[in-house]
Short mmCIF file of C-alpha atoms in Angstrom, two decimals:
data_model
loop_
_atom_site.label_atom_id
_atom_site.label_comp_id
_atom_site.label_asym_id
_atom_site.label_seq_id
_atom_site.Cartn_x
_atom_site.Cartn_y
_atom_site.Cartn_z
CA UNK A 1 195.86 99.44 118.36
CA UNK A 2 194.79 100.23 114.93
CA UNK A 3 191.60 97.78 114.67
CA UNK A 4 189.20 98.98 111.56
CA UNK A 5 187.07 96.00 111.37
CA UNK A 6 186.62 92.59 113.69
CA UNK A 7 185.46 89.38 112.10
CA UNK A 8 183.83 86.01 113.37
CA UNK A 9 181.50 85.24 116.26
CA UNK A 10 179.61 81.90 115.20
CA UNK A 11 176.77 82.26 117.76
CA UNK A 12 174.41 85.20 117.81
CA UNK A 13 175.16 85.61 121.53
CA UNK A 14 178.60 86.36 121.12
CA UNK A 15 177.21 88.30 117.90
CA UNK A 16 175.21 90.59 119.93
CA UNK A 17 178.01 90.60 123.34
CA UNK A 18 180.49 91.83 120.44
CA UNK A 19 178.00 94.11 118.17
CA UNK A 20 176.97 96.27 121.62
CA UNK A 21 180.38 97.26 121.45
CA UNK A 22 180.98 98.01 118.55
CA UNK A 23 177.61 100.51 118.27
CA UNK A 24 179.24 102.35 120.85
CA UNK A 25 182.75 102.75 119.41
CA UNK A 26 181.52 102.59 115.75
CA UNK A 27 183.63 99.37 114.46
CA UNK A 28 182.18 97.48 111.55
CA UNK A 29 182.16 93.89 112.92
CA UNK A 30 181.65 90.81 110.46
CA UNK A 31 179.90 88.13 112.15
CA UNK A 32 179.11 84.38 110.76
CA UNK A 33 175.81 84.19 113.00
CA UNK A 34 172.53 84.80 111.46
CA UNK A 35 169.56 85.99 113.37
CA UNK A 36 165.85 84.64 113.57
CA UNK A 37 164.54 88.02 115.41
CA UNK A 38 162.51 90.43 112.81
CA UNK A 39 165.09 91.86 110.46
CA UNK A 40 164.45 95.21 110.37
CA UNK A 41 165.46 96.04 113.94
CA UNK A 42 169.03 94.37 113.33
CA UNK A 43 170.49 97.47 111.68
CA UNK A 44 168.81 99.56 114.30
CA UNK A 45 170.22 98.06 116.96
CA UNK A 46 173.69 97.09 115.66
CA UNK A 47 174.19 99.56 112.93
CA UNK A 48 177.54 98.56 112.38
CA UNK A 49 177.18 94.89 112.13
CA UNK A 50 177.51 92.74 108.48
CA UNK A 51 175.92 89.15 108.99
CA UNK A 52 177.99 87.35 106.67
CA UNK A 53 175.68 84.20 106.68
CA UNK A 54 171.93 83.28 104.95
CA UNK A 55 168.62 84.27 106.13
CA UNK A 56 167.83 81.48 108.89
CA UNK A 57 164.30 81.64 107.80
CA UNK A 58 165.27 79.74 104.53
CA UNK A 59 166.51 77.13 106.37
CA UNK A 60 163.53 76.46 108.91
CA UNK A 61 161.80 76.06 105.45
CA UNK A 62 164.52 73.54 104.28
CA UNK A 63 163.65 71.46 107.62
CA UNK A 64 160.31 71.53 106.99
CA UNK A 65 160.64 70.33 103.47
CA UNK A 66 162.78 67.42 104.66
CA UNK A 67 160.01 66.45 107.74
CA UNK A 68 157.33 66.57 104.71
CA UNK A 69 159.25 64.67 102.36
CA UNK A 70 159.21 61.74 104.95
CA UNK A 71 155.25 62.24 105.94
CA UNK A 72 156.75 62.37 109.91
CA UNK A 73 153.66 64.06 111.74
CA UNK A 74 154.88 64.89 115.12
CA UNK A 75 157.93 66.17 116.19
CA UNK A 76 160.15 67.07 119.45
CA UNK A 77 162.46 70.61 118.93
CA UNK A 78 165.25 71.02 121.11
CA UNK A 79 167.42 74.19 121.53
CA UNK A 80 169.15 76.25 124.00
CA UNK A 81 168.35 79.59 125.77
CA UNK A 82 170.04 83.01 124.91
CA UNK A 83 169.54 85.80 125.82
CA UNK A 84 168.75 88.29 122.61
CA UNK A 85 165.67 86.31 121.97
CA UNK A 86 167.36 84.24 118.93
CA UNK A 87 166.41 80.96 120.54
CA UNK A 88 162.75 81.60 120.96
CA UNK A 89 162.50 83.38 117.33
CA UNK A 90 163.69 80.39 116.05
CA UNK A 91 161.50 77.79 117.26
CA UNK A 92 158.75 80.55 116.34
CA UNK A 93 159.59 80.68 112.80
CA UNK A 94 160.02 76.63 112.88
CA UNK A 95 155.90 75.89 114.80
CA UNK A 96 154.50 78.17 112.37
CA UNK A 97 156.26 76.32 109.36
CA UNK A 98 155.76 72.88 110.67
CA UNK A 99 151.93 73.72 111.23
CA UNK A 100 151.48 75.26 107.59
CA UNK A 101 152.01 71.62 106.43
CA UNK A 102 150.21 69.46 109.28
CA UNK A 103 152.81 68.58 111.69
CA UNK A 104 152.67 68.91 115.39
CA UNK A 105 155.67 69.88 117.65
CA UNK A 106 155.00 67.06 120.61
CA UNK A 107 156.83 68.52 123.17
CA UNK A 108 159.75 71.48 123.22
CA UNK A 109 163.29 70.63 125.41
CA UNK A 110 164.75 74.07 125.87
CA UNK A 111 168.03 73.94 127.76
CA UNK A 112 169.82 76.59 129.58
CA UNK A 113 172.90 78.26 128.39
CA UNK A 114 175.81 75.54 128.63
CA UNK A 115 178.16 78.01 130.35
CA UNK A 116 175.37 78.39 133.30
CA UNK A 117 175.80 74.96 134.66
CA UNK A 118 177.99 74.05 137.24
CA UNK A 119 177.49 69.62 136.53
CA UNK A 120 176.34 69.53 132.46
CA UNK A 121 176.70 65.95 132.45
CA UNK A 122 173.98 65.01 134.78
CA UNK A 123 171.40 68.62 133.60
CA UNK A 124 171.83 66.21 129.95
CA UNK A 125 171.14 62.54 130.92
CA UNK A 126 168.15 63.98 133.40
CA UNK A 127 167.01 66.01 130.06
CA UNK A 128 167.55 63.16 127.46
CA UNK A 129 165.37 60.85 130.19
CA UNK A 130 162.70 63.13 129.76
CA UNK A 131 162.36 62.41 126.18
CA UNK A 132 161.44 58.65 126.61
CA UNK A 133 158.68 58.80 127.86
CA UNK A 134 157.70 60.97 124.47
CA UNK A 135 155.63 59.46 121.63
CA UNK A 136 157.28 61.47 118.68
CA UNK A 137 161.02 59.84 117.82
CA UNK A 138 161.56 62.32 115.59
CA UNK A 139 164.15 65.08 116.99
CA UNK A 140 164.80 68.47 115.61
CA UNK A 141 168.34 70.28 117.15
CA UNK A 142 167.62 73.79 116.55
CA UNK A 143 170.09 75.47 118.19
CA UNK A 144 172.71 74.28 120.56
CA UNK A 145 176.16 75.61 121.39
CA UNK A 146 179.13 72.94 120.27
CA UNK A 147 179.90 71.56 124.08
CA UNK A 148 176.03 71.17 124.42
CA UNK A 149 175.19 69.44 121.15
CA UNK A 150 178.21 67.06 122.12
CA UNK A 151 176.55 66.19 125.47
CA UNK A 152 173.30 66.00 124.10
CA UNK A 153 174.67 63.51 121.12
CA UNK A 154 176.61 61.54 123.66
CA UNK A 155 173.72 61.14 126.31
CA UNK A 156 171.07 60.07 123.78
CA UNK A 157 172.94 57.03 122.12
CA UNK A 158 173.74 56.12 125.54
CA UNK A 159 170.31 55.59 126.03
CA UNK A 160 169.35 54.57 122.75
CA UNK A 161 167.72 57.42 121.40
CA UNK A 162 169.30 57.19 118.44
CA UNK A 163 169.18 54.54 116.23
CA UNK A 164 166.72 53.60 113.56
CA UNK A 165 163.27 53.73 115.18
CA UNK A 166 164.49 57.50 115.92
CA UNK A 167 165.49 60.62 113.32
CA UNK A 168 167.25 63.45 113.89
CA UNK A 169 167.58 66.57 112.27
CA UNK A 170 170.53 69.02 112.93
CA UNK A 171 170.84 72.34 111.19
CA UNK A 172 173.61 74.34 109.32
CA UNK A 173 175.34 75.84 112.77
CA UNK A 174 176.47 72.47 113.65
CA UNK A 175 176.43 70.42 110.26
CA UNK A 176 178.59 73.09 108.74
CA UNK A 177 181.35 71.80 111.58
CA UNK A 178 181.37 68.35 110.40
CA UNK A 179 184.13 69.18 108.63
CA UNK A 180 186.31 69.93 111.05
CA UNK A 181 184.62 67.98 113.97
CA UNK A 182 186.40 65.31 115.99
CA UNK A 183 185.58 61.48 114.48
CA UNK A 184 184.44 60.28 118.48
CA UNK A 185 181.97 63.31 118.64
CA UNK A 186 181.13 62.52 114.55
CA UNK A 187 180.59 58.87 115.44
CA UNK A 188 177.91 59.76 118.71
CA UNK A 189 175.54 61.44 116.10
CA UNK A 190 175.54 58.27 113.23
CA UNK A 191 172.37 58.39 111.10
CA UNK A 192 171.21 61.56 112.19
CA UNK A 193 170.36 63.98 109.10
CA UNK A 194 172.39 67.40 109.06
CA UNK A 195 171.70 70.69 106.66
CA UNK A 196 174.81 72.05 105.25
CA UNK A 197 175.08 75.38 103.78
CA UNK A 198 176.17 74.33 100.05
CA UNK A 199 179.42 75.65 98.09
CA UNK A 200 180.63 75.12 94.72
CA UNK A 201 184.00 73.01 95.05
CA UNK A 202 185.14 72.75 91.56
CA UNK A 203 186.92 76.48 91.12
CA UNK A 204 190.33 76.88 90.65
CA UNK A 205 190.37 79.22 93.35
CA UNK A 206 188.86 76.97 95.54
CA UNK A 207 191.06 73.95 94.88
CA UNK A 208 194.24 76.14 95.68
CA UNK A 209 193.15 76.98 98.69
CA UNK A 210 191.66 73.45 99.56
CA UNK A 211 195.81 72.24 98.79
CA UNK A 212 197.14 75.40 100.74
CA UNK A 213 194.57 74.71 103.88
CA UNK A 214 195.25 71.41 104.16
CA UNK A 215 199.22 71.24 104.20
CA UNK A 216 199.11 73.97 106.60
CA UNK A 217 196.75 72.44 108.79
CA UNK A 218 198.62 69.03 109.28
CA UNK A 219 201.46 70.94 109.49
CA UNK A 220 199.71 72.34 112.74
CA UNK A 221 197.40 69.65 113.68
CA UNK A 222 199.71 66.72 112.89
CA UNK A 223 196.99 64.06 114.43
CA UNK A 224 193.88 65.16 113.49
CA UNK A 225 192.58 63.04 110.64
CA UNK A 226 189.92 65.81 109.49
CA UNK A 227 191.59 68.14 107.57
CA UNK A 228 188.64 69.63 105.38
CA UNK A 229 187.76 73.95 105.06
CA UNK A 230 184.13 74.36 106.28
CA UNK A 231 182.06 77.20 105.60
CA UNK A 232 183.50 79.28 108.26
CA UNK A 233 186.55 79.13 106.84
CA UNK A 234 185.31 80.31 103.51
CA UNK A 235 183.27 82.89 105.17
CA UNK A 236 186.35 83.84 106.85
CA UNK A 237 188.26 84.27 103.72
CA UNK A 238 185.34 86.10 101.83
CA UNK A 239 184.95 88.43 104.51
CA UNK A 240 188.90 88.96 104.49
CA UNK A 241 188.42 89.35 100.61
CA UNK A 242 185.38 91.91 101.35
CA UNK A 243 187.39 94.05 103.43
CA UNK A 244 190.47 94.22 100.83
CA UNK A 245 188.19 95.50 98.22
CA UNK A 246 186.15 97.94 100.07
CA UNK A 247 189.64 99.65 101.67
CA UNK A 248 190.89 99.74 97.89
CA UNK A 249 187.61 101.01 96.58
CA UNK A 250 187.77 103.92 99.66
CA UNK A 251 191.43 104.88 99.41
CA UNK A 252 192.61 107.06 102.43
CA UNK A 253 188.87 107.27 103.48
CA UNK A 254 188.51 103.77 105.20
CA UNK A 255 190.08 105.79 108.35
CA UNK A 256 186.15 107.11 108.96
CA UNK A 257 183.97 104.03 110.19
CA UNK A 258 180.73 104.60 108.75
CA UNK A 259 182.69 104.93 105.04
CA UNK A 260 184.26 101.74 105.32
CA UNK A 261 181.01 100.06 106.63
CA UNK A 262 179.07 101.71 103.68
CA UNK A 263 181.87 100.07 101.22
CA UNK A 264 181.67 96.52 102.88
CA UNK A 265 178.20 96.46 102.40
CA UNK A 266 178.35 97.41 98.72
CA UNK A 267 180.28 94.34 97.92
CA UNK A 268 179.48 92.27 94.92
CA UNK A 269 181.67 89.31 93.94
CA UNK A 270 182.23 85.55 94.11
CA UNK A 271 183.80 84.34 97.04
CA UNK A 272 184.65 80.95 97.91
CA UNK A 273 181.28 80.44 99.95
CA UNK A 274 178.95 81.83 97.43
CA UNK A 275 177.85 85.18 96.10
CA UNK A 276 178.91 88.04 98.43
CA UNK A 277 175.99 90.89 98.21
CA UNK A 278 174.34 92.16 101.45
CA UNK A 279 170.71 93.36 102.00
CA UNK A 280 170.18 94.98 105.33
CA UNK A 281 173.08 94.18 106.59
CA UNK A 282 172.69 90.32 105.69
CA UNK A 283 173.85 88.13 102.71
CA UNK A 284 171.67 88.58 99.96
CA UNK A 285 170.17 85.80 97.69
CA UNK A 286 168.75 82.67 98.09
CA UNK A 287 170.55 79.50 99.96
CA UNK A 288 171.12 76.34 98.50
CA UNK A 289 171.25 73.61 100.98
CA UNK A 290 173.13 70.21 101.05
CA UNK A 291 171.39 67.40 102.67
CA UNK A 292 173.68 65.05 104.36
CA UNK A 293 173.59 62.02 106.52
CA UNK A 294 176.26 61.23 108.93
CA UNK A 295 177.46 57.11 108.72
CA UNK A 296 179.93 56.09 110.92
CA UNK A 297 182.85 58.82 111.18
CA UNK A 298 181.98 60.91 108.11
CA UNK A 299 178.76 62.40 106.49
CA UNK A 300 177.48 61.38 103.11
CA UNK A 301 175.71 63.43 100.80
CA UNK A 302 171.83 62.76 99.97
CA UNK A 303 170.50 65.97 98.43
CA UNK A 304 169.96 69.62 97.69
CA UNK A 305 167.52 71.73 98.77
CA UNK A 306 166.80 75.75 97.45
CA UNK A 307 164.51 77.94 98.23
CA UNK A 308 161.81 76.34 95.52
CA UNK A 309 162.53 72.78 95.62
CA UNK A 310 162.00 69.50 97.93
CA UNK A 311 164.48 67.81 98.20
CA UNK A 312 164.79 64.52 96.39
CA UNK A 313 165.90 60.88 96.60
CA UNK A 314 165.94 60.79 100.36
CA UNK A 315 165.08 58.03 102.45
CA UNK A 316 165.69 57.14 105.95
CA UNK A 317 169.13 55.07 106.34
CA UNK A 318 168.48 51.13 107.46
CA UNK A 319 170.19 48.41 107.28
CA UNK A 320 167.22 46.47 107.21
CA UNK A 321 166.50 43.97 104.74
CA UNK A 322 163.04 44.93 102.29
CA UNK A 323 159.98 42.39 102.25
CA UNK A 324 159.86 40.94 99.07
CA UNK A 325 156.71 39.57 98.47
CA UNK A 326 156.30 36.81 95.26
CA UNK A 327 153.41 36.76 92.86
CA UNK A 328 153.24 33.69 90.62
CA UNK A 329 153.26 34.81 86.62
CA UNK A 330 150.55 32.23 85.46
CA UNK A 331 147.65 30.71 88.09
CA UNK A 332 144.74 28.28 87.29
CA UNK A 333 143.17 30.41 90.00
CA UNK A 334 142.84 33.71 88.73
CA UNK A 335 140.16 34.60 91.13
CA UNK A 336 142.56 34.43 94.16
CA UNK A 337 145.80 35.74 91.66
CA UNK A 338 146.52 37.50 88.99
CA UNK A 339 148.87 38.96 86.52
CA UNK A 340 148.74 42.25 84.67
CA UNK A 341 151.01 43.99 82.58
CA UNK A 342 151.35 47.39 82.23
CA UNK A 343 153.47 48.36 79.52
#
């Protein structure tokens, strides 16, 4: 088998399963998992892996912008063990964030790896329970593998944890899936908030593709009603792009490992998902974040976040009506009321 490069792995476990590996046969591997251990001991450890997806740290600083923007002061995080440490680095990065700007992390729910429980159903409702008896209705999904963010999701509207005396906040590993998500499992999370890695949609390139994807796919997937490319699938592109280019660039020499990982790394182009250049072994630049809101079976967008802006215009979905409150224009008692303009 004549394998010079693997691509994918969306979680950092299966990142770290796969880059072991791959330090020991010398395979570049592309994965679409990013990290929240310290940076520098990535390319020590897994010198032949390319993290073809944003610094996580920028986007613990988007959800603290967006728990700021709303003046919530307390908070409950909730995200699932593994085992490389990415978990707990995570909701490190996230305390020390939320603290910098006053707000208090109530209680943590850390759940054990999905695949380690023989009855998931009833580990969820007895987990969800917990979280009634909390003060803070404000819930933060920091990391969760798909089948356990669909249990979680499920669970909590069941018992009415989400709805609009609650908020919830889900980040880029699952909001980036919305696109391609079932509408039942879509529905189960309605009015929570999502961050969404953002990519420009009005390139030619990008519009071919978008018609090419989507014939194939309902070609495929005949009744799925959610035919849309998420970031993976750009990622997956770019990094088939990146891989193209650096053989090309190399010639005969992409047959030696540590060439062909030195070429992938000095790409410099722009792909479908963004600018492709790689620092350390990571995508290089800032992140520019779509704020989205998920109503009914579909997601609607609110705002943007980057790296040096809060994002704007956002306010909690309701369906409440406002309290309008009447003030009489002229008064013979102007002690009690009055009127005044200001231009």
């Amino acid at each position: 088998m004549n394998v010079k490069v693997l691509i994918g792995m969306e979680t950092w476990e299966e990142t770290t399963l796969v880059a072991d590996i791959a330090s020991k046969t010398q395979m570049p591997i592309i994965s679409f998992a990013s990290a929240a251990i310290i940076q520098p001991l990535i390319p020590q450890r897994w010198p032949f892996l390319v993290q073809m997806a944003s610094n996580v740290i920028e986007q613990i600083r988007c959800i603290t912008d967006v728990v700021r923007s709303f003046n919530w002061r307390r908070a409950i995080v909730i995200y699932e063990v593994d085992y490389y440490g990415s978990d707990y680095g995570m909701f490190a990065a996230l305390s020390d964030s939320l603290q910098d700007v006053g707000v208090t992390i109530e209680y943590r729910l850390v759940l054990p790896s999905f695949s380690s429980l023989d009855d998931p159903k009833a580990f969820v409702t007895e987990a969800v329970a917990d979280l009634l008896s909390k003060q803070s209705r404000v819930f933060i999904v920091l990391q969760l593998s798909s089948s356990m963010i669909v249990h979680l999701f499920r669970e909590a509207k069941q018992m009415r944890l989400i709805g609009r005396d609650s908020a919830w906040i889900i980040t880029d590993r699952f909001a980036s899936l919305l696109d391609s998500a079932n509408t039942s499992v879509i529905s189960s999370m309605e009015g929570a908030l999502g961050i969404k890695t953002y990519y420009a949609e009005g390139s030619r390139s990008f519009l071919d593709i978008k018609q090419h994807f989507r014939r194939v796919f309902q070609l495929d997937y005949p009744e799925e009603d959610n035919s849309e490319m998420g970031i993976y699938a750009l990622r997956a592109y770019d990094s088939i792009t990146a891989i193209t280019n650096a053989i090309k660039r190399i010639g005969n020499s992409s047959d030696c490992p540590s060439t062909l990982l030195k070429s992938i790394l000095s790409s410099n182009f722009t792909g479908l998902s963004g600018d492709i250049r790689f620092h350390a072994g990571e995508l290089a630049g800032s992140s520019l974040f779509r704020i989205v809101n998920i109503v009914g079976k579909r997601y609607k967008e609110l705002g943007f976040w980057g790296p040096k802006r809060v994002p704007k215009g956002l306010a909690m979905p309701t369906n409440a009506k406002p309290m309008k409150i009447g003030v009489p224009a002229t008064s013979y008692y102007q002690k009690f009321v009055k009127v005044d303009w200001d231009a």
